[in-house]
GROMACS .gro file of C-alpha atoms in nm:
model
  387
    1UNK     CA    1  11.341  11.531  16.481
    2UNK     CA    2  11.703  11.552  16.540
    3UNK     CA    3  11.866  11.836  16.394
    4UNK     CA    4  11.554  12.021  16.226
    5UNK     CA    5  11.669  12.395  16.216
    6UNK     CA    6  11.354  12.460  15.949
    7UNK     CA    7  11.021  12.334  16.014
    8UNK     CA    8  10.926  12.481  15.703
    9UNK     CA    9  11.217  12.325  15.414
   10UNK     CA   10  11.225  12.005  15.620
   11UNK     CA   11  11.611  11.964  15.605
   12UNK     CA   12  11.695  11.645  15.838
   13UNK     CA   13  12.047  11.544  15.844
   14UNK     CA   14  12.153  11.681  15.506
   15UNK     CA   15  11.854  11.577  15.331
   16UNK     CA   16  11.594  11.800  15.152
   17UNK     CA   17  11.280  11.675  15.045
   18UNK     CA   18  11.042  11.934  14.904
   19UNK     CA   19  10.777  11.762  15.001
   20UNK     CA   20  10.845  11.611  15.310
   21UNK     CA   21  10.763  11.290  15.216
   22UNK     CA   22  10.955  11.084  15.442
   23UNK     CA   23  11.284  11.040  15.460
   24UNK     CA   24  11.530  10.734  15.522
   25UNK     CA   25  11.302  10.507  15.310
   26UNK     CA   26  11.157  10.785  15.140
   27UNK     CA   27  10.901  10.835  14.902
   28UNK     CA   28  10.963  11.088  14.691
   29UNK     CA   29  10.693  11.188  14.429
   30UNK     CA   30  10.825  11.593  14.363
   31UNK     CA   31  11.198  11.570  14.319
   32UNK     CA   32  11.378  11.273  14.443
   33UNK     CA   33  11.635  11.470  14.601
   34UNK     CA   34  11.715  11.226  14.916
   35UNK     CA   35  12.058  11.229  15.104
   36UNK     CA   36  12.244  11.497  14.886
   37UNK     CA   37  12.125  11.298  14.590
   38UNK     CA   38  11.917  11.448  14.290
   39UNK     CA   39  11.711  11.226  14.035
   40UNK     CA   40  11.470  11.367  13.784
   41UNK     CA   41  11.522  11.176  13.510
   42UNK     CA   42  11.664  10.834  13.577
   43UNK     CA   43  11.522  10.778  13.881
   44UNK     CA   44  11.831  10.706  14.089
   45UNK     CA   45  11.680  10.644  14.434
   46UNK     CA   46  11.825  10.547  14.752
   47UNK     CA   47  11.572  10.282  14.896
   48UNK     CA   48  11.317  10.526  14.736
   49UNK     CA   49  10.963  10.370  14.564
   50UNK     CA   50  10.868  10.579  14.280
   51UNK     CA   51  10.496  10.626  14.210
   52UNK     CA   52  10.498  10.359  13.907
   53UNK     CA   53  10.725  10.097  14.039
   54UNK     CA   54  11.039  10.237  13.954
   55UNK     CA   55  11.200  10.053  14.258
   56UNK     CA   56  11.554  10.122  14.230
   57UNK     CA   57  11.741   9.952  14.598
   58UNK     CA   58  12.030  10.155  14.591
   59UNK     CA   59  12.080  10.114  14.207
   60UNK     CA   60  12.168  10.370  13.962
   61UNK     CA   61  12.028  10.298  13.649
   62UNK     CA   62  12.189  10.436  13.319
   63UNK     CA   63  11.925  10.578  13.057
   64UNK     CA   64  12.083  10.571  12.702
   65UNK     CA   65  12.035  10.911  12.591
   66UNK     CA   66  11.785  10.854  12.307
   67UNK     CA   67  11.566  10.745  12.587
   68UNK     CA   68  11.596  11.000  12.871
   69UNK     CA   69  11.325  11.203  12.697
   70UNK     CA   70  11.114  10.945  12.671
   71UNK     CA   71  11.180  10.860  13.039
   72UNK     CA   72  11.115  11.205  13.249
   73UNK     CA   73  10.822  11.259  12.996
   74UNK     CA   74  10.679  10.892  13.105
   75UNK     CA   75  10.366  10.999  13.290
   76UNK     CA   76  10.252  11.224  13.046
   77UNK     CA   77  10.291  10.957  12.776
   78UNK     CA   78  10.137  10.753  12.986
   79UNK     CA   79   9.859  10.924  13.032
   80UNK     CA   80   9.753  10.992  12.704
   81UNK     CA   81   9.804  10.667  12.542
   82UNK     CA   82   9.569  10.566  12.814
   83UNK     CA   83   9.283  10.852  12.772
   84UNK     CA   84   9.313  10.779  12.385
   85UNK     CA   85   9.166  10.485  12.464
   86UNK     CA   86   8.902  10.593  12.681
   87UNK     CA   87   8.835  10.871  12.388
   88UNK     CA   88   8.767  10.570  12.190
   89UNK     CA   89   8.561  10.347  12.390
   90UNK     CA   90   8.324  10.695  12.454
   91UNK     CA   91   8.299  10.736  12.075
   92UNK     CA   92   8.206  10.376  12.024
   93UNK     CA   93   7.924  10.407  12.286
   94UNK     CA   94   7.777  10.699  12.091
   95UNK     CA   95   7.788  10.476  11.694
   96UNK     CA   96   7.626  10.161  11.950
   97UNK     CA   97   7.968   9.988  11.910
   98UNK     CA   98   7.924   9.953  11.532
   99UNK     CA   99   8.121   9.686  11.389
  100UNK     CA  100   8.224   9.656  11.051
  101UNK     CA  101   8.305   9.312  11.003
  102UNK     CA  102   8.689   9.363  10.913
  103UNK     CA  103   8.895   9.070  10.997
  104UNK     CA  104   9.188   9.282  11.033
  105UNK     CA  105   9.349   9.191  11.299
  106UNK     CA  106   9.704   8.969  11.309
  107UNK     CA  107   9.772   8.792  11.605
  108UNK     CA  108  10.175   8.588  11.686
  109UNK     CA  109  10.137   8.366  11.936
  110UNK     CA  110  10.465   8.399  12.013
  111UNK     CA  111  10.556   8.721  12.057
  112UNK     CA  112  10.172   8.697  12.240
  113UNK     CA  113  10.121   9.003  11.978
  114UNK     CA  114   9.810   9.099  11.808
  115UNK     CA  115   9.816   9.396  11.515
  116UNK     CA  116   9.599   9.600  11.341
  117UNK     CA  117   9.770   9.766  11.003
  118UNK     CA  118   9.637  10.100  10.974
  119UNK     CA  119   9.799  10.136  10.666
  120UNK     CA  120   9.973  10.464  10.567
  121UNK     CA  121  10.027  10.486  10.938
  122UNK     CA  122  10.422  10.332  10.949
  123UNK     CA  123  10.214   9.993  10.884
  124UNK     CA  124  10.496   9.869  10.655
  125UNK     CA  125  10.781   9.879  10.940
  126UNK     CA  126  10.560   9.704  11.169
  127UNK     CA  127  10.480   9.441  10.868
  128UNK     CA  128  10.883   9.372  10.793
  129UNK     CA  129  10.916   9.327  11.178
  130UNK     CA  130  10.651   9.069  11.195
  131UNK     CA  131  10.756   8.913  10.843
  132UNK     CA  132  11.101   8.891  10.929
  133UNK     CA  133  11.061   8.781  11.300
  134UNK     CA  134  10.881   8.475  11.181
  135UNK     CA  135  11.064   8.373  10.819
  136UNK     CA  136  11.401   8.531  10.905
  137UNK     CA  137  11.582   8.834  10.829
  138UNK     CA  138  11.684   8.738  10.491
  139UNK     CA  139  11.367   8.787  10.383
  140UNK     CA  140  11.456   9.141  10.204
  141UNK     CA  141  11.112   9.244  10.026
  142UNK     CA  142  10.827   9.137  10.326
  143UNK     CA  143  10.487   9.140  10.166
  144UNK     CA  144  10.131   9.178  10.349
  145UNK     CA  145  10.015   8.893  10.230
  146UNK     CA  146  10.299   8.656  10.382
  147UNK     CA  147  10.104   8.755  10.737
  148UNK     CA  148   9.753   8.645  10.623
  149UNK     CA  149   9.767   8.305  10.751
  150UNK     CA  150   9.804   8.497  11.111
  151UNK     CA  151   9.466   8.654  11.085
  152UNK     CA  152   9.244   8.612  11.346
  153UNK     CA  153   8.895   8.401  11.274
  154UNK     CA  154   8.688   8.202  11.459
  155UNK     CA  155   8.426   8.419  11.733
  156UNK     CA  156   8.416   8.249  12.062
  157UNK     CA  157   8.234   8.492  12.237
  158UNK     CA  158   8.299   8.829  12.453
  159UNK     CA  159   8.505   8.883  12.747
  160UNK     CA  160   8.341   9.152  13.063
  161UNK     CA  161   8.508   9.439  12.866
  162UNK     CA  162   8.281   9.375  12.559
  163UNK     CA  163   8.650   9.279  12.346
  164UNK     CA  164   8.565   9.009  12.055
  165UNK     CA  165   8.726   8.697  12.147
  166UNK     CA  166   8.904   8.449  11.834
  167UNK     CA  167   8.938   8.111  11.874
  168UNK     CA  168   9.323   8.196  11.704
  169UNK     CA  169   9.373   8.416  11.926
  170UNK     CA  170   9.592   8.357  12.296
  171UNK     CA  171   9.378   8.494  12.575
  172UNK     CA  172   9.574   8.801  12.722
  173UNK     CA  173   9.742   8.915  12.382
  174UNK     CA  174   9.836   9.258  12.340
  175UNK     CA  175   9.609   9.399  12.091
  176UNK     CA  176   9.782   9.768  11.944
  177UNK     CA  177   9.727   9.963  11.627
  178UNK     CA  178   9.940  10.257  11.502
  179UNK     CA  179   9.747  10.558  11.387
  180UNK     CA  180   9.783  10.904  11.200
  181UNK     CA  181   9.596  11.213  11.092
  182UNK     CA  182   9.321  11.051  10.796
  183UNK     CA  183   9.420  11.354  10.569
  184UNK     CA  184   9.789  11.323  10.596
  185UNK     CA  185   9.687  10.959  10.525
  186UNK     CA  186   9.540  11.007  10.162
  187UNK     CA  187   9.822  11.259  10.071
  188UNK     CA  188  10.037  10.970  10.123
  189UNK     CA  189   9.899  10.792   9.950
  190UNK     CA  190   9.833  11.040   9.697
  191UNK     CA  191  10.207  11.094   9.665
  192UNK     CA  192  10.290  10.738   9.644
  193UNK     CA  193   9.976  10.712   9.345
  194UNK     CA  194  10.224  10.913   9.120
  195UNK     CA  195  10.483  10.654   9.113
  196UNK     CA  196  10.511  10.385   8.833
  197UNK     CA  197  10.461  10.077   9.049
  198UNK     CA  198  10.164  10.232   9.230
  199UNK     CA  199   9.972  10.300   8.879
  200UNK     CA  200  10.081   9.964   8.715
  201UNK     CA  201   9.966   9.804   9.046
  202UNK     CA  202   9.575  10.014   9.057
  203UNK     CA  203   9.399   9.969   8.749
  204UNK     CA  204   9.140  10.197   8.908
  205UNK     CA  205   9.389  10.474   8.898
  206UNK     CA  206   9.432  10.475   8.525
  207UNK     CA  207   8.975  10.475   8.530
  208UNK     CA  208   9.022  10.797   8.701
  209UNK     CA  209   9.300  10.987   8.430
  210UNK     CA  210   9.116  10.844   8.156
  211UNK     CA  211   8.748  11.019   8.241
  212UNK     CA  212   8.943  11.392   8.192
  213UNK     CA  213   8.761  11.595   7.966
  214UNK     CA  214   8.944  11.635   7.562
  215UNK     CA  215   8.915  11.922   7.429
  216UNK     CA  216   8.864  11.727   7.055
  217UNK     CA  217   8.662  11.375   7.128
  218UNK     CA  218   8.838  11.257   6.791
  219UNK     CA  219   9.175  11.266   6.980
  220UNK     CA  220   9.032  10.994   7.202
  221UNK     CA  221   9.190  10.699   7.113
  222UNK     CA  222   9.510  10.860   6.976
  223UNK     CA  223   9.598  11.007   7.327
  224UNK     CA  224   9.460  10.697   7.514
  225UNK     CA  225   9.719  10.503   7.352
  226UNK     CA  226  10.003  10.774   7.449
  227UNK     CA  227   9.879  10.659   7.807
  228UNK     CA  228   9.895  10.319   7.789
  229UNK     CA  229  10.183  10.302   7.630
  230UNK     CA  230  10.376  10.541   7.935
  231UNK     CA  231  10.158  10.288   8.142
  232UNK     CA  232  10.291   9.971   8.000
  233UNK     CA  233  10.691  10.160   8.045
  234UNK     CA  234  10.524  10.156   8.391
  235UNK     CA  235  10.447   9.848   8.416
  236UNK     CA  236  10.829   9.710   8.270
  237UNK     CA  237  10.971   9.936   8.503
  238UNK     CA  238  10.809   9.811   8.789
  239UNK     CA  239  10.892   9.464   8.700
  240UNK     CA  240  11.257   9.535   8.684
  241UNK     CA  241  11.242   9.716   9.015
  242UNK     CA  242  11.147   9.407   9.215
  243UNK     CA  243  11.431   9.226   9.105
  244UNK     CA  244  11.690   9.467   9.256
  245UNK     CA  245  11.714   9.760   9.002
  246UNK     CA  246  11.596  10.102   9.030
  247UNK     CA  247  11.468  10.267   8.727
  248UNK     CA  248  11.541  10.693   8.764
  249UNK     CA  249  11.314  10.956   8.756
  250UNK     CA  250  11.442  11.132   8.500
  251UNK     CA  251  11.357  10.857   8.287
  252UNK     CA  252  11.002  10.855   8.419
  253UNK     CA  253  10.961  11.225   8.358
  254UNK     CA  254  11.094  11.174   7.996
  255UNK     CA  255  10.804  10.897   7.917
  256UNK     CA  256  10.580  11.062   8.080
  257UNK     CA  257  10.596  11.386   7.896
  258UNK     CA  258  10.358  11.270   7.560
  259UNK     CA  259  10.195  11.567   7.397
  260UNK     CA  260  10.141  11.861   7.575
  261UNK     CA  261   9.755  11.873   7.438
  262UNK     CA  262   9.711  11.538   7.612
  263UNK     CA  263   9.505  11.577   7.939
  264UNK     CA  264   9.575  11.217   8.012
  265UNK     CA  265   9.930  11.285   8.058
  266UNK     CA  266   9.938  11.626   8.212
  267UNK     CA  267   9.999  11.495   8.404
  268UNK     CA  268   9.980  11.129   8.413
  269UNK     CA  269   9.915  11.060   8.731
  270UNK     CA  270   9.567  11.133   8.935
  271UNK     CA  271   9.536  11.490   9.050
  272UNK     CA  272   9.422  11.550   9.474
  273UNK     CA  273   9.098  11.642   9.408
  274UNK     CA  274   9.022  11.357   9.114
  275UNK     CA  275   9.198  11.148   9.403
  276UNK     CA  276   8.885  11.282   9.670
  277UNK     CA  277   8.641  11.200   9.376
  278UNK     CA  278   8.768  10.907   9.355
  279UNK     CA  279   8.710  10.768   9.687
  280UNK     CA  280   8.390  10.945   9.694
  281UNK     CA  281   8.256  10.740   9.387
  282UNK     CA  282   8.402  10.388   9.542
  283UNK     CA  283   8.234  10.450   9.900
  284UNK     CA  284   7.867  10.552   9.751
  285UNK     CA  285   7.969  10.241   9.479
  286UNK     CA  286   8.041   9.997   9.718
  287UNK     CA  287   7.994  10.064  10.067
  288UNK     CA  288   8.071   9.805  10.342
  289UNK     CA  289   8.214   9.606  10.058
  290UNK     CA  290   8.511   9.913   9.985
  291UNK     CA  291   8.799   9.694  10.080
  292UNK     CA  292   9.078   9.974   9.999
  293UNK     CA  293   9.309  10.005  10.335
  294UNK     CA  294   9.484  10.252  10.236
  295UNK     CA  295   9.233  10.528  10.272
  296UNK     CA  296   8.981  10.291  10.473
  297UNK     CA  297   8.921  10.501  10.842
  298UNK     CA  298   9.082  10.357  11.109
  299UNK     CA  299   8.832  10.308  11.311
  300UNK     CA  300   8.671  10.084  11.031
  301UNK     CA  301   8.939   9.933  10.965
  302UNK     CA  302   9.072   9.773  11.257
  303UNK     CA  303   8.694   9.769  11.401
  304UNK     CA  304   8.782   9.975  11.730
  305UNK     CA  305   8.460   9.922  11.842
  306UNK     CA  306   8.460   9.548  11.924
  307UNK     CA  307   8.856   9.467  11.917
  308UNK     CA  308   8.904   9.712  12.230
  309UNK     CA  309   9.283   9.782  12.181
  310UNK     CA  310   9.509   9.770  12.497
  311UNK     CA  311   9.744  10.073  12.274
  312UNK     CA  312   9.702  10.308  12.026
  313UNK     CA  313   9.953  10.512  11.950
  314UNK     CA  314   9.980  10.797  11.740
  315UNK     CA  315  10.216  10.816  11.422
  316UNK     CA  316  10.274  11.192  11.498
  317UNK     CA  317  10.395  11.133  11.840
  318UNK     CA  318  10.680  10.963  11.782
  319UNK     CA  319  10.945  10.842  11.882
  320UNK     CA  320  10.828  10.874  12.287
  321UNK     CA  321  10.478  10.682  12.212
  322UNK     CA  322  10.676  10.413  12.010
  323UNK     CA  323  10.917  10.374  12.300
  324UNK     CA  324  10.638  10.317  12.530
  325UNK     CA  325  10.463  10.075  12.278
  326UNK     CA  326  10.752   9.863  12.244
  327UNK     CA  327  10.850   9.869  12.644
  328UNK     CA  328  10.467   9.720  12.677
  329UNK     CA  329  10.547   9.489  12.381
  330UNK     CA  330  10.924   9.372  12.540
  331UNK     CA  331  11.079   9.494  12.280
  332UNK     CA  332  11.208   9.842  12.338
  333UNK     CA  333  11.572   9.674  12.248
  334UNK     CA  334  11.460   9.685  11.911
  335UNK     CA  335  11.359  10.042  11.886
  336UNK     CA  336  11.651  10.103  11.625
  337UNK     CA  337  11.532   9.884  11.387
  338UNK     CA  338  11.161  10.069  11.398
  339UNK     CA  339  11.351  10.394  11.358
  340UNK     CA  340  11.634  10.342  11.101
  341UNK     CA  341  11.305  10.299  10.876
  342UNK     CA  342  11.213  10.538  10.718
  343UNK     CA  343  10.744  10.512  10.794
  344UNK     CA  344  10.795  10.675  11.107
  345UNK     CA  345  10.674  11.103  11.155
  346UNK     CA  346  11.031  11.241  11.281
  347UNK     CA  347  11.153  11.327  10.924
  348UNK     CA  348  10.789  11.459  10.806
  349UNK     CA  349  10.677  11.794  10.729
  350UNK     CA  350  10.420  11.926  11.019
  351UNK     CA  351  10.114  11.755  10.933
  352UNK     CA  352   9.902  12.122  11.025
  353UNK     CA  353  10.120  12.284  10.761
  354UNK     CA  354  10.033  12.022  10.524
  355UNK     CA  355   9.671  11.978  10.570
  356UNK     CA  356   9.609  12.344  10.505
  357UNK     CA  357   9.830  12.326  10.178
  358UNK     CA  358   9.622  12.041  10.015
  359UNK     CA  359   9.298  12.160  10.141
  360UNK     CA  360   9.373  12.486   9.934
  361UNK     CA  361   9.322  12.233   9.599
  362UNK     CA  362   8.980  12.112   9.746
  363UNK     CA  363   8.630  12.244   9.731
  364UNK     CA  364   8.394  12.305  10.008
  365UNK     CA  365   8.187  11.968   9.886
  366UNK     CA  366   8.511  11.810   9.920
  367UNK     CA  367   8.666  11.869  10.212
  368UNK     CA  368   8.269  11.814  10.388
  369UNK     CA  369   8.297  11.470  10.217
  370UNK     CA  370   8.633  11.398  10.421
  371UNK     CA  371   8.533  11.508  10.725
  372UNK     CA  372   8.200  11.308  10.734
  373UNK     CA  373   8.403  10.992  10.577
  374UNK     CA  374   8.671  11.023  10.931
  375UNK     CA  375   8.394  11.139  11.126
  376UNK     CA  376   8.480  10.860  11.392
  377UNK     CA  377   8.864  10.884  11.331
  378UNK     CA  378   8.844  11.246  11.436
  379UNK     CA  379   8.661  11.196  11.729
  380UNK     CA  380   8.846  10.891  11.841
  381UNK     CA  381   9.163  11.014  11.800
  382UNK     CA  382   9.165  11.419  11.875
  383UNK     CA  383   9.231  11.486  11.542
  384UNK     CA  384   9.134  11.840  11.366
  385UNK     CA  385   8.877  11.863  11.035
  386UNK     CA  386   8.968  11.966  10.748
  387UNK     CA  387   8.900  12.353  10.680
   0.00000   0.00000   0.00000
């Protein structure tokens, strides 16, 4: 080679290629350092092929700066959106593929998108994008139930990969779920149980305050009716609330006070472990017929076992796995609309801090009950047990 004064650094005509991977047309999988030119993050490449079709031809591309983590990290994203999904598909081979008959799944033809709301898992960003991508933006409250006409139905069958086919379904839709930690699931939802709207909504909610323990049976009805009637505030509240106004805490904290002998309203809302209890008593009550989402295991849920998701991305990981959902999706130009809301993990306390806090107000039978309930969730997803 002309002008090789190293055998060993491989420097040829001013360029240095760690590797030695070629050069003049070079592929360059180390450090894309080609003709005095270095590129480790946004790939700018003279004539050089990256590894995953990156093909920049004398182009230098400009990465906004909320995505150039997102982008030198690719690969490693990559790769374990794409072994999470392996993960599942071994765990499903050990239950025999069970499926659990939940039509779950929402598929939009035209955004050749199908869903799986895993809820407490940022499912409520995901359901205003849907909601308002089909009826409009002006649509300023989106509800669940707006979606169910876009439910898949109708089996035709299996494709070689084992995935459930739908007649309502496009062949080659993008099937994706979002998921999260099960146990930082229920404290969300345990958190949002205490508010007025959630109680007034969940009638089972007030079942569970209202089988505390008085010290004086005769009080019974007497401080049943101090409930009900900070219920039915509740209730007024809540009312008010969906037609544009807020009502304040303060207030809520006021009503809710009642007598201080009252177990019912000290406080007035379901405690953690009544909240474990609670689930406990609906799963052994009802079984396969426990149609509760928001504490329902993923993996149940959006039937992993048979749907055979193309993503599933983690809530934690966030906001690189979301970028590389929505690239797959084509619509990584709307990442700021997923993000200036607030369901997504950036914000959040560290789920491991978290998890050991509320398992402190559990007991052993408790926290044995939740691991055995997620069994598959942990396994599927890499997710610790509860200690």
């Amino acid at each position: 080679v002309m002008n090789v004064t190293d055998k060993d650094s491989y420097e040829v005509m001013n360029v240095t290629d760690k590797d030695s991977y070629e050069v003049m047309n070079v592929t360059d999988k180390a450090l894309y350092e080609v003709m005095n030119v270095t590129d480790k993050a946004l790939y700018e490449v003279m004539n050089v092929t990256d590894k995953d079709s990156y093909e920049v031809m004398n182009v230098t591309e400009e990465v906004e700066p909320d995505l150039a983590d997102y982008r030198q990290n690719y690969y490693e994203i990559e790769k374990a959106v794409n072994d999470r999904v392996l993960k599942v598909k071994d765990v499903c081979n050990s239950i025999g593929n069970k499926y659990f008959h939940r039509p779950m799944l929402f598929h939009f033809e035209k955004l050749n998108i199908s869903w799986c709301p895993s809820y407490k898992a940022g499912s409520t960003v995901w359901k205003n994008f849907f909601v308002q991508s089909i009826f409009g933006d002006h649509i300023t409250r989106p509800k669940l139930d707006m979606l169910w006409s876009f439910r898949v139905n109708g089996f035709r069958g299996r494709d070689e990969r084992g995935r459930r086919l739908y007649t309502t379904e496009t062949p080659g839709a993008i099937r994706f779920t979002v998921v999260r930690h099960p146990v930082v699931r229920l404290i969300s939802f345990w958190k949002m149980s205490k508010e007025c709207w959630e109680i007034s909504r969940t009638s089972s909610l007030r079942d569970v305050i209202l089988q505390r323990k008085l010290t004086n049976p005769l009080n019974l009805t007497n401080f049943t009716q101090q409930f009900d009637d900070y219920l039915k505030w509740c209730e007024n509240q809540t009312t008010l609330m969906m037609k544009g106004d807020r009502y304040e805490k303060a207030d809520q904290y006021k009503m809710a006070a009642g007598s201080e002998d009252n177990p019912f309203m000290n406080p007035p809302y379901m405690l953690f472990s009544e909240f474990i209890d609670h689930i406990k008593e609906q799963r052994e009550r009802l079984g396969t017929q426990d149609w509760e989402g928001h504490w329902a295991p993923a993996s149940e849920w959006c039937d992993m076992c048979v749907n055979d998701y193309d993503y599933i991305i983690k809530l934690e990981n966030e906001p690189n796995e979301l970028y590389f959902l929505l690239e797959k999706l084509n619509l990584l130009d709307r990442r700021s609309y997923f993000l200036s809301l607030s369901n997504n993990s950036t914000s959040k306390p560290s789920q491991h801090t978290e998890i050991r806090e509320y398992a402190k107000l559990l007991t052993p039978d408790q926290k044995e009950f939740i691991n055995d309930f997620f069994i598959n969730d942990l396994h599927m997803f890499s997710y610790d047990e509860i200690l």
